[in-house]
Each structure stands twice: as structure tokens, then as C-alpha cells.
Short mmCIF file of C-alpha atoms in Angstrom, two decimals:
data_model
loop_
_atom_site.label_atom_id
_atom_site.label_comp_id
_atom_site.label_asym_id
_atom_site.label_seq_id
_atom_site.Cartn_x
_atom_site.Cartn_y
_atom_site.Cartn_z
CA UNK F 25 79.27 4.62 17.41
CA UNK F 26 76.98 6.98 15.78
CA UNK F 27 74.08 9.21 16.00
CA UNK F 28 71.51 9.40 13.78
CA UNK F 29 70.27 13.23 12.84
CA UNK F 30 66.79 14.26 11.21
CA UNK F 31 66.62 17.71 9.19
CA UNK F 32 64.15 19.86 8.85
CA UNK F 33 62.29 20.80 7.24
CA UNK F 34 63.61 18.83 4.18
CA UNK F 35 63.70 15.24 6.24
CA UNK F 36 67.11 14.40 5.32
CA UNK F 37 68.52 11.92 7.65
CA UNK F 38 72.74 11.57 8.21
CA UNK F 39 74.57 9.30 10.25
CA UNK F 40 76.96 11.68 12.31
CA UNK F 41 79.94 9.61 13.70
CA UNK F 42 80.99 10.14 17.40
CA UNK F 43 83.36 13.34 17.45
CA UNK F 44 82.26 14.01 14.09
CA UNK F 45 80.22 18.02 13.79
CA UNK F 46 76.58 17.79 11.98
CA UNK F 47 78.10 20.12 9.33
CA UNK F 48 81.33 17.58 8.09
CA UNK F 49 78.44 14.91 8.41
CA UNK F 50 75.95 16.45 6.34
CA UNK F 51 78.49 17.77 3.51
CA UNK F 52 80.18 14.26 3.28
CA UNK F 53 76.44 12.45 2.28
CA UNK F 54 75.92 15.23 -0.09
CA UNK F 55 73.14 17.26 2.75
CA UNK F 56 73.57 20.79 2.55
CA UNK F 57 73.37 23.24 5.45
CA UNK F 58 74.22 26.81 5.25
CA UNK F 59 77.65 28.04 6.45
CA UNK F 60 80.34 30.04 5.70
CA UNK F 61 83.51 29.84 8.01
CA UNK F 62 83.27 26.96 9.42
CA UNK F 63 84.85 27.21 12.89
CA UNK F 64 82.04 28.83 15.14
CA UNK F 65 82.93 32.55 14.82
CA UNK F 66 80.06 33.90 12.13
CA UNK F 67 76.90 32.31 13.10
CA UNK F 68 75.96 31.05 9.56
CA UNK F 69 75.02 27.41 10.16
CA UNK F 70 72.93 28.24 13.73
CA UNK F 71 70.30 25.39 13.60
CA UNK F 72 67.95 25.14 16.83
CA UNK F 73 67.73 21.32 18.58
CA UNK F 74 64.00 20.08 18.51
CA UNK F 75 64.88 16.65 20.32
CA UNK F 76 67.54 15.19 22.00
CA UNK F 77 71.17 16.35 23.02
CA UNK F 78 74.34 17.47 21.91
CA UNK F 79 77.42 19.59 22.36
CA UNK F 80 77.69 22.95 21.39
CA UNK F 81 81.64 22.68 20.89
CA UNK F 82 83.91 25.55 20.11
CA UNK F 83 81.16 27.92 19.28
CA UNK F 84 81.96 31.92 19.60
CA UNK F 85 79.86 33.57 22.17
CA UNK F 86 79.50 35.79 19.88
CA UNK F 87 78.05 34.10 17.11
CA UNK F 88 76.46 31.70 19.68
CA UNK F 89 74.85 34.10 22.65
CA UNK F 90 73.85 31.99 26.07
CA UNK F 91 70.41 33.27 25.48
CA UNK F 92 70.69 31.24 22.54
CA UNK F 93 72.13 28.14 23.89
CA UNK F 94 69.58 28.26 26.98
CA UNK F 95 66.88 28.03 23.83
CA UNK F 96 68.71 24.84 22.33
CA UNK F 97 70.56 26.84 19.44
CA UNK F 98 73.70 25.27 18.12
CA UNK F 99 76.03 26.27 15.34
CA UNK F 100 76.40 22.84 13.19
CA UNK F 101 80.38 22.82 12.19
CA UNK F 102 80.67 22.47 16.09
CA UNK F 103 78.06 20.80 17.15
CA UNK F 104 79.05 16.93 18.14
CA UNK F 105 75.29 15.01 18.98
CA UNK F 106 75.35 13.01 22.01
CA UNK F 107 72.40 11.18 21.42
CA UNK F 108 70.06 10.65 18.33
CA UNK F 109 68.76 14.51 17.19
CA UNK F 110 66.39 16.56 15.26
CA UNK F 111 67.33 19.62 14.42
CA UNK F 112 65.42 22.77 12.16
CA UNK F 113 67.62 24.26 9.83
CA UNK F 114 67.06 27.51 7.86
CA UNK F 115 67.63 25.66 3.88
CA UNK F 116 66.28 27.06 1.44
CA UNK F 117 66.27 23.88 -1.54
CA UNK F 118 67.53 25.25 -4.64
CA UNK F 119 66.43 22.80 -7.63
CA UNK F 120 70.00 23.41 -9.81
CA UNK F 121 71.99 22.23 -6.54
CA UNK F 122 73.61 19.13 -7.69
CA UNK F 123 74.84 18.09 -3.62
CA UNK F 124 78.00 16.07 -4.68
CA UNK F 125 79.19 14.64 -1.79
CA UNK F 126 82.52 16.17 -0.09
CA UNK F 127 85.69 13.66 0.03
CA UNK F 128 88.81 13.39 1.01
CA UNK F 129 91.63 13.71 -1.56
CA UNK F 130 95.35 13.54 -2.28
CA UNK F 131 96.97 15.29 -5.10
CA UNK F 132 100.10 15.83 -7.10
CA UNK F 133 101.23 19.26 -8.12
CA UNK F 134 101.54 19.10 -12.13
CA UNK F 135 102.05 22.97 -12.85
CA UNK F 136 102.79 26.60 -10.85
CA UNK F 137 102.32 29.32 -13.35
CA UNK F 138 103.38 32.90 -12.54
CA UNK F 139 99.50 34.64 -14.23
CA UNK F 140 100.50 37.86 -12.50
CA UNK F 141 103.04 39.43 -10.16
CA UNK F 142 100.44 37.92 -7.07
CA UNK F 143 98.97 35.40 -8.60
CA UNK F 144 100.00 31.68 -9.17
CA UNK F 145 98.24 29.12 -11.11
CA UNK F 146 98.21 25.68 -9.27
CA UNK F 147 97.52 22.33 -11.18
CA UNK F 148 97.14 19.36 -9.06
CA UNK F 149 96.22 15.99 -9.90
CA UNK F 150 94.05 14.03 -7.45
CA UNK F 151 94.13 10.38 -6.83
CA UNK F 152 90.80 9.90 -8.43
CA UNK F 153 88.32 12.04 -10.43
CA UNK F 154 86.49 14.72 -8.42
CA UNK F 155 82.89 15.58 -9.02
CA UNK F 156 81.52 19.23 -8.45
CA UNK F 157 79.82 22.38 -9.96
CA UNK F 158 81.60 24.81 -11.53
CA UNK F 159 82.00 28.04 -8.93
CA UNK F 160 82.09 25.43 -5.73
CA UNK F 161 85.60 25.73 -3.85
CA UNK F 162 88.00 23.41 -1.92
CA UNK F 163 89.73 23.32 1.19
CA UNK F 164 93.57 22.56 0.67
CA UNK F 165 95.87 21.30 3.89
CA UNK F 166 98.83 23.83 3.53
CA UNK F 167 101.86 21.70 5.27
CA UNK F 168 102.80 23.46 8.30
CA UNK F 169 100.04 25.68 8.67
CA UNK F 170 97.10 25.01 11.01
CA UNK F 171 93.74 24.13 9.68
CA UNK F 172 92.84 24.72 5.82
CA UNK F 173 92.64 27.06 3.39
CA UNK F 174 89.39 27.41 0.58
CA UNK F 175 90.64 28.32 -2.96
CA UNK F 176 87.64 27.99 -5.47
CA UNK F 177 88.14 25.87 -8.72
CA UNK F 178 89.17 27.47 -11.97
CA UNK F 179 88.75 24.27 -14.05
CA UNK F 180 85.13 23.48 -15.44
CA UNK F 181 83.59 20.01 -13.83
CA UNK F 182 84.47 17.95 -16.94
CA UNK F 183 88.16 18.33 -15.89
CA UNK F 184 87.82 15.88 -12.46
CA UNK F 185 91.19 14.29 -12.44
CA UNK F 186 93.49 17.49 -12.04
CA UNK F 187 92.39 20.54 -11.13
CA UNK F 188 93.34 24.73 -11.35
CA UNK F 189 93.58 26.65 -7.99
CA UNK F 190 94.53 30.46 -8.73
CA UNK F 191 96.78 31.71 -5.58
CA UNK F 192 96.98 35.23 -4.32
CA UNK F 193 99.45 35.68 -2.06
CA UNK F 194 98.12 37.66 0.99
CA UNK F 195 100.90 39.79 2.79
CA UNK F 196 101.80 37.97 6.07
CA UNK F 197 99.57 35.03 5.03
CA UNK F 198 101.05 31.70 6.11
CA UNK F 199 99.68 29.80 4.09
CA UNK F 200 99.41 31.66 0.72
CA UNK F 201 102.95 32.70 1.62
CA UNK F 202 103.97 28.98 1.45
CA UNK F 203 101.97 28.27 -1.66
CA UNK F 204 103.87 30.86 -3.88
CA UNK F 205 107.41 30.52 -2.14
CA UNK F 206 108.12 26.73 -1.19
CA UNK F 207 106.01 24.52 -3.10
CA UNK F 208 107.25 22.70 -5.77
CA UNK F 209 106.09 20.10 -8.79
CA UNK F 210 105.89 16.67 -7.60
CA UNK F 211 104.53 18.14 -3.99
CA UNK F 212 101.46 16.02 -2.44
CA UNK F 213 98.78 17.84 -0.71
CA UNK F 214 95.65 16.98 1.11
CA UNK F 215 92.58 18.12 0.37
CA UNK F 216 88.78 18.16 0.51
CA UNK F 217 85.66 18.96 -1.25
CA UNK F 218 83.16 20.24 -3.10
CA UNK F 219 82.20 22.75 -0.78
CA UNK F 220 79.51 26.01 -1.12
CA UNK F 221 76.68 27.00 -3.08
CA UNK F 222 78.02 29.51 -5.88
CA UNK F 223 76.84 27.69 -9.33
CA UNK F 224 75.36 28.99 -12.29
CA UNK F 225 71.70 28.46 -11.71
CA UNK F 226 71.19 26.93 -15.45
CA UNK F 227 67.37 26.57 -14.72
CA UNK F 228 67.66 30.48 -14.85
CA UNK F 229 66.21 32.42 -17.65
CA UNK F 230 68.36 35.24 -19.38
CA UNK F 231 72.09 36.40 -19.62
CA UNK F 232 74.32 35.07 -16.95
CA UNK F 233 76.62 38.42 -16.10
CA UNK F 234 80.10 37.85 -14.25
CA UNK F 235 81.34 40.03 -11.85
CA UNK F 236 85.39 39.11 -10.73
CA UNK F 237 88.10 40.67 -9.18
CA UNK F 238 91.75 39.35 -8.57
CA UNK F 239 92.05 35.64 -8.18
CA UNK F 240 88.29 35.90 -7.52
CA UNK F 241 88.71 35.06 -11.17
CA UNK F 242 88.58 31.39 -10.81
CA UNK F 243 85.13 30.72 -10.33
CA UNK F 244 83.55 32.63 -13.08
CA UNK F 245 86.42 30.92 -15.26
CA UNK F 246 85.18 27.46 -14.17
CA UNK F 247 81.24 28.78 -14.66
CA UNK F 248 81.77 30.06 -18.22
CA UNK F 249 84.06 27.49 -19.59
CA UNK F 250 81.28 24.59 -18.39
CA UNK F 251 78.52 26.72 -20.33
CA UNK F 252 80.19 27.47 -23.25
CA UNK F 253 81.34 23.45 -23.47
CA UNK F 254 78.04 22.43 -23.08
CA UNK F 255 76.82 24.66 -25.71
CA UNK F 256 74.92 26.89 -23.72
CA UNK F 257 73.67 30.12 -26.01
CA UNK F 258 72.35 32.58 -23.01
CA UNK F 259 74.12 35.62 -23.24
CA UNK F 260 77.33 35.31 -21.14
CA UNK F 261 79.21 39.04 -19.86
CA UNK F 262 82.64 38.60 -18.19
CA UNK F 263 83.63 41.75 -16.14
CA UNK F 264 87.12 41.01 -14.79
CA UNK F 265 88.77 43.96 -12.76
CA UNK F 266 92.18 44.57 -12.07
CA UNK F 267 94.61 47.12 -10.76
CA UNK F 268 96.89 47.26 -14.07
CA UNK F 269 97.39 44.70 -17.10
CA UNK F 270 100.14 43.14 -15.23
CA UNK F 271 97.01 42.15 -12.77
CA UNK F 272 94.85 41.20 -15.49
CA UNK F 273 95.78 37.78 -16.01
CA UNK F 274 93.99 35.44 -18.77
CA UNK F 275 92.96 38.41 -20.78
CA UNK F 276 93.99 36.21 -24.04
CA UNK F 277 92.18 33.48 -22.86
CA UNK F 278 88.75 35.46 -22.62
CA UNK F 279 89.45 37.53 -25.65
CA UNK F 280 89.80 33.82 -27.69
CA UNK F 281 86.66 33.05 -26.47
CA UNK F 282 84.85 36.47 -27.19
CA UNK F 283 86.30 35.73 -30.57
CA UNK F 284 84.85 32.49 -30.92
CA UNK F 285 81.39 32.85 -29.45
CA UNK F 286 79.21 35.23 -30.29
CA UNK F 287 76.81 35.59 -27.36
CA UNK F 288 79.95 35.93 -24.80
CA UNK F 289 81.53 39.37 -24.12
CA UNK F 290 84.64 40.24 -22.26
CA UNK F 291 84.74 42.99 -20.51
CA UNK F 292 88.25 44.12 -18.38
CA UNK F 293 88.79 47.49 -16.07
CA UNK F 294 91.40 48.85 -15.03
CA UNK F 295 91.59 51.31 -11.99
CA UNK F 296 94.98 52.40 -11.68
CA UNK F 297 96.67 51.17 -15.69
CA UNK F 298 100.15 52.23 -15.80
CA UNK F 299 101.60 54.58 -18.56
CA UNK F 300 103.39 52.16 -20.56
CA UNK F 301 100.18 50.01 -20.33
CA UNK F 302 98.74 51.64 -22.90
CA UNK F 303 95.61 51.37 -21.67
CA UNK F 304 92.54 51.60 -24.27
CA UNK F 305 90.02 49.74 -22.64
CA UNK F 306 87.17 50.52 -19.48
CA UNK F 307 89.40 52.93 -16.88
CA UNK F 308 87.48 52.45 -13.61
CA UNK F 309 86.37 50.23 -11.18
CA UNK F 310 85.06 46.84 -12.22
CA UNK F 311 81.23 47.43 -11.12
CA UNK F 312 81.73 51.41 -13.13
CA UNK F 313 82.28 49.06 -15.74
CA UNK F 314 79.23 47.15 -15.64
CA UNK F 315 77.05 50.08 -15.48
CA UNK F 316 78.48 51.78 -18.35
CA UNK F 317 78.25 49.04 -20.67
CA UNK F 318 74.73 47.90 -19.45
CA UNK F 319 73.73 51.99 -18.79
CA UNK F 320 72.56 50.57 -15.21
CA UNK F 321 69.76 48.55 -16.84
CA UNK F 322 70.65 44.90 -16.19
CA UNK F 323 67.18 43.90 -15.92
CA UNK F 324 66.51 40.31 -17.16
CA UNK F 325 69.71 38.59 -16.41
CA UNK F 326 71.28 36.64 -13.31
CA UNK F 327 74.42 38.24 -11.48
CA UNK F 328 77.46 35.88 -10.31
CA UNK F 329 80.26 37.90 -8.47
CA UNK F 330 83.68 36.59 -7.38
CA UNK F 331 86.17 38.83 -5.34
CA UNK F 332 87.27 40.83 -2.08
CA UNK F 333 84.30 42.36 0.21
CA UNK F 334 84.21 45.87 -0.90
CA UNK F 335 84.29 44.68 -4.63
CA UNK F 336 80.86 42.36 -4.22
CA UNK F 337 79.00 45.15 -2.17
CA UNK F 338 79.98 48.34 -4.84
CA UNK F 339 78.49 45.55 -6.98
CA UNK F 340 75.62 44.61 -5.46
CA UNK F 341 74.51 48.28 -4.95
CA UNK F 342 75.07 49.07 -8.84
CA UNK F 343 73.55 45.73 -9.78
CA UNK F 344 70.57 46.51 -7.67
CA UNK F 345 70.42 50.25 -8.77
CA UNK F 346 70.62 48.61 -12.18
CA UNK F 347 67.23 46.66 -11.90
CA UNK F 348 68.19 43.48 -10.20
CA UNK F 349 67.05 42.23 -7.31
CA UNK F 350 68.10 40.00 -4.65
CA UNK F 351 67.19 36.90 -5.98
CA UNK F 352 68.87 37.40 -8.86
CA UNK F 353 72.26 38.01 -7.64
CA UNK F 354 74.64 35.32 -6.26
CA UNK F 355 78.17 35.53 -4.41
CA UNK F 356 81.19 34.45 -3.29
CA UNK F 357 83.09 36.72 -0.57
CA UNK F 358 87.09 35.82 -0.68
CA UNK F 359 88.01 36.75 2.90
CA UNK F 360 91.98 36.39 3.95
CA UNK F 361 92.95 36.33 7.66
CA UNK F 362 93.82 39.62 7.52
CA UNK F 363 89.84 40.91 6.71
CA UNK F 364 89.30 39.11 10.66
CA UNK F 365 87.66 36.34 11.85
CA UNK F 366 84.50 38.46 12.98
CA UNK F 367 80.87 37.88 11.41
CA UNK F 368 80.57 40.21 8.45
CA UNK F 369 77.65 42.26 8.83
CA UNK F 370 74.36 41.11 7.40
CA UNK F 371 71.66 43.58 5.71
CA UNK F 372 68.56 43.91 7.65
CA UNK F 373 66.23 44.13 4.54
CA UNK F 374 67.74 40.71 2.24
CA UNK F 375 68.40 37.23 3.48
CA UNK F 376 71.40 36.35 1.09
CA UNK F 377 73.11 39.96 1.33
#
């Protein structure tokens, strides 16, 4: 049995299965509604019923007050429709969003590279090709381990068959702890995707400048290596941050490329380089680094940052001090167990931020 579910204000229509949430529906026929953690604890994909009825699920009562429920408010990744529904969502329709369906996958482990004394380098290949955007994540099924973990894609979207995950194990984390200690070549995992909406807006005028910290390398990897295939001659800035240059993995890789095009620049800090690093490059803090090089005029390009919390808001605030505003700067927030399941807090003066 299913339930047939109207969106607005766009008018997409999805089929919802019986059990199934409105937010697996809608990602699975390529419909995208906001969200972010996807179990009912940060209030992201709240969507208010106009007709007909439904269960609220597992929802937080903190991301899902009763004032709220009493006015037919429902968060859609628990939401389960008991009858036919329309529901008003807050979408904003971005033209460059491509809205690959998510799927179901297995995969084959192919490679585990050590690219820094925390990070691993997974390859898997998947039982058939994968289609996505570059910067757009998965969720992997970490044997043993309940639920799923995201880990965005490092390889660009002409690579569909096997794909890159970089790993950073998380002190205490189960499932990161499992990825960089027990797994092996020749594993099989489950997974799923594409999931989010962090892609190079390539209707965009001007530079493209990338913003990444620790393994939130891997989507700005993915990003620049799809432009620079495709022959893309925007002005491309790479700002990767790390602790030391035993953190600062792929620095030859970048530094090729730098060499090879001319309109991409490669940028690495280092906030804490060890003596016998030899350190001759940006000392600082990744978003220092941006607003020395660009003397906090950035004005004219498009902003793409990748990392921990405090990394994307020092960012945002230089970036924005810099002569960007809100539209022009996109994210992706890694968050481990151990930053809590609570809802992040939200600015009061931007919608995105």
C-alpha cells in the first residue's frame, strides 16, 4: 500500500510506501526537501500538513514542540502518512541542482590508504555506476554499528563505478573506529546515496574559492577535479588547513594541479607546523589564510567550505567581512557524535547560516 504526497509549493508528487518517512520517499524519486540529520532531533525538514493525516514518528520534542504538532507540523524523515497528504515545504529550487535519485548500493573495498596519521583513504567499488554531483555525500552501513554514517565523496562524478571516502577517525567513534582498525580489502558494505545540496553552483559567475579542513577535504577534491576535467577556466582557490604537514594530506596532488592549470591556486595553512616541518608556507588558521591572500576583499566570487563547526563559522565571518554575502557562500558542517545530537544554533539575520 501507498500514499500518495503533493509538495508545495513546487507540485512534486511521490508515492510514499506504508512505513516508509516522506523524506526517504522524496530523496529516492530524486524530490528534494531540506534536512540535515535525519532522525528528528534538529528540526531541519519541519514541513506543516495542509490535508490529510499522518504520523509524526520519532520526532524530538525539541525540534518538534506540541504547539507545533497541535498546528499540523511534522518533521519529514519521521513522518509515515496515513492517508493521501499535502504538505508545504520551505524549498527553495536551485536551477544547478541536478536531483539524482538516492539508491541502494553494495560495494567492494579496492584500497585503504594511510593520507595522514587520522586519515584513511577508502576505495570501494559499487555493484553498478553511481550518479551524483561532486560535493554530495553518502551514508555507509558500518557492520556492527547502529544506523549509518555520511562520509562525502572525494572522487569527481565521472568516476561512478568505485568511489573515494576520506576517514577520520573520531576518538571513541564506533564506527570510524571500525573503519580504520578492522576493515579490510575484499570487505562488502552497504550503502546509500546521493544525499545533500553542497555542489558547485556552475551557473555562478566568478572564481569558485574552497574553504577545507581535515577530511573535510573530500568534497572540494571531488568539486575541483570535475571543473578542471570539464575544462572549466573560472578562477579556482583551494585553501586546505591542517594542524602540521603530517595532517596535510594530498598536498602533491594539488600542487600538480596548480602546476598544470593556470587559473587554479593552492593554498595550505598550517596552525601548529612542527620544527622539523620546515614550514615555509601560510602559518595560521585556514580562514587567516584566506584573508591574507585575498586582503579580505573576496568580492566577486562564490565560497564552498568543507570542515568541523568552528572552522565554517571563523570562515563565514571573514568571508562575509571580506565582501561576500550570504548567498554567495555554501557549506557543509562535518559533525561526529561527539559535537551532540542537539540542533546547532541558527543565525537570526540569514536563512542558510
Amino acid at each position: 500500500m501507498s500514499y500518495e504526497v503533493t509538495i508545495e509549493p513546487t507540485g512534486d508528487v511521490i508515492e510514499v510506501e506504508e512505513g516508509q518517512t516522506i523524506l526517504d520517499a522524496a530523496l529516492r524519486q530524486g524530490v528534494w526537501l531540506p534536512f540535515a540529520c535525519g532522525h528528528g532531533t534538529c528540526g531541519t525538514c519541519k514541513v506543516q500538513v495542509v490535508d490529510g493525516f499522518a504520523d509524526v514518528g520519532e520526532a524530538s520534542p525539541f525540534a518538534l514542540m506540541d504547539v507545533e504538532r497541535e498546528e499540523g507540523k511534522v518533521l519529514a524523515c519521521c513522518c509515515k502518512p496515513e492517508s493521501d497528504l499535502v504538505i508545504e515545504a520551505d524549498i527553495d529550487v536551485d536551477p544547478d541542482f541536478a536531483g539524482h535519485p538516492v539508491e541502494d548500493y553494495q560495494g567492494t573495498v579496492t584500497g585503504i590508504t594511510a593520507l595522514s596519521p587520522t586519515i584513511r583513504g577508502i576505495r570501494i567499488e559499487l555493484d553498478r555506476d553511481m550518479t551524483f554531483q561532486a560535493g554530495q555525500y553518502i551514508n555507509l552501513q558500518v557492520p556492527g554499528v547502529t544506523g549509518s554514517r555520511a562520509f562525502s565523496l572525494a572522487n569527481p562524478p565521472a568516476a561512478r563505478r568505485e568511489i573515494e571516502l576520506h576517514v577520520r577517525k573520531v576518538e571513541g567513534g564506533a564506527a570510524t573506529s571500525w573503519l580504520h582498525e578492522e576493515l579490510k580489502v575484499g570487505d562488502r558494505l552497504s550503502l546509500s546515496g546521493p544525499y545533500g545540496q553542497f555542489f558547485v553552483r556552475k551557473s555562478d559567475e566568478g572564481g569558485a574559492i574552497f574553504i577545507a579542513g581535515g577530511s573535510g577535504l573530500s568534497s572540494p577534491q571531488s568539486m575541483i577535479l570535475d571543473l578542471l576535467a570539464e575544462g572549466d577556466q573560472r578562477p579556482l582557490y583551494l585553501f586546505q588547513g591542517a594542524r602540521n604537514v603530517a595532517e596535510l594530506y594530498n598536498r602533491e596532488l594539488f600542487e600538480r594541479l596548480a602546476a598544470e592549470h593556470d587559473h587554479f591556486h593552492y593554498i595550505p595553512a598550517l596552525n601548529a607546523p612542527l620544527p622539523e616541518d620546515d614550514w615555509q608556507g601560510f602559518t595560521g588558521f585556514v580562514h587567516e589564510a584566506v584573508a591574507d591572500y585575498f586582503e579580505q576583499r573576496c568580492g566577486g566570487n562564490k565560497a564552498y567550505l568543507c570542515g568541523p563547526p568552528p572552522m565554517i563559522d571563523a570562515a563565514i565571518t571573514t568571508l562575509m567581512q571580506s565582501r561576500l554575502f550570504e548567498r554567495d557562500i555554501h557549506m557543509e558542517r562535518f559533525f561526529t557524535a561527539a559535537d551532540g545530537a542537539q540542533e546547532q544554533p541558527r543565525s537570526a539575520l540569514f536563512k542558510r547560516i
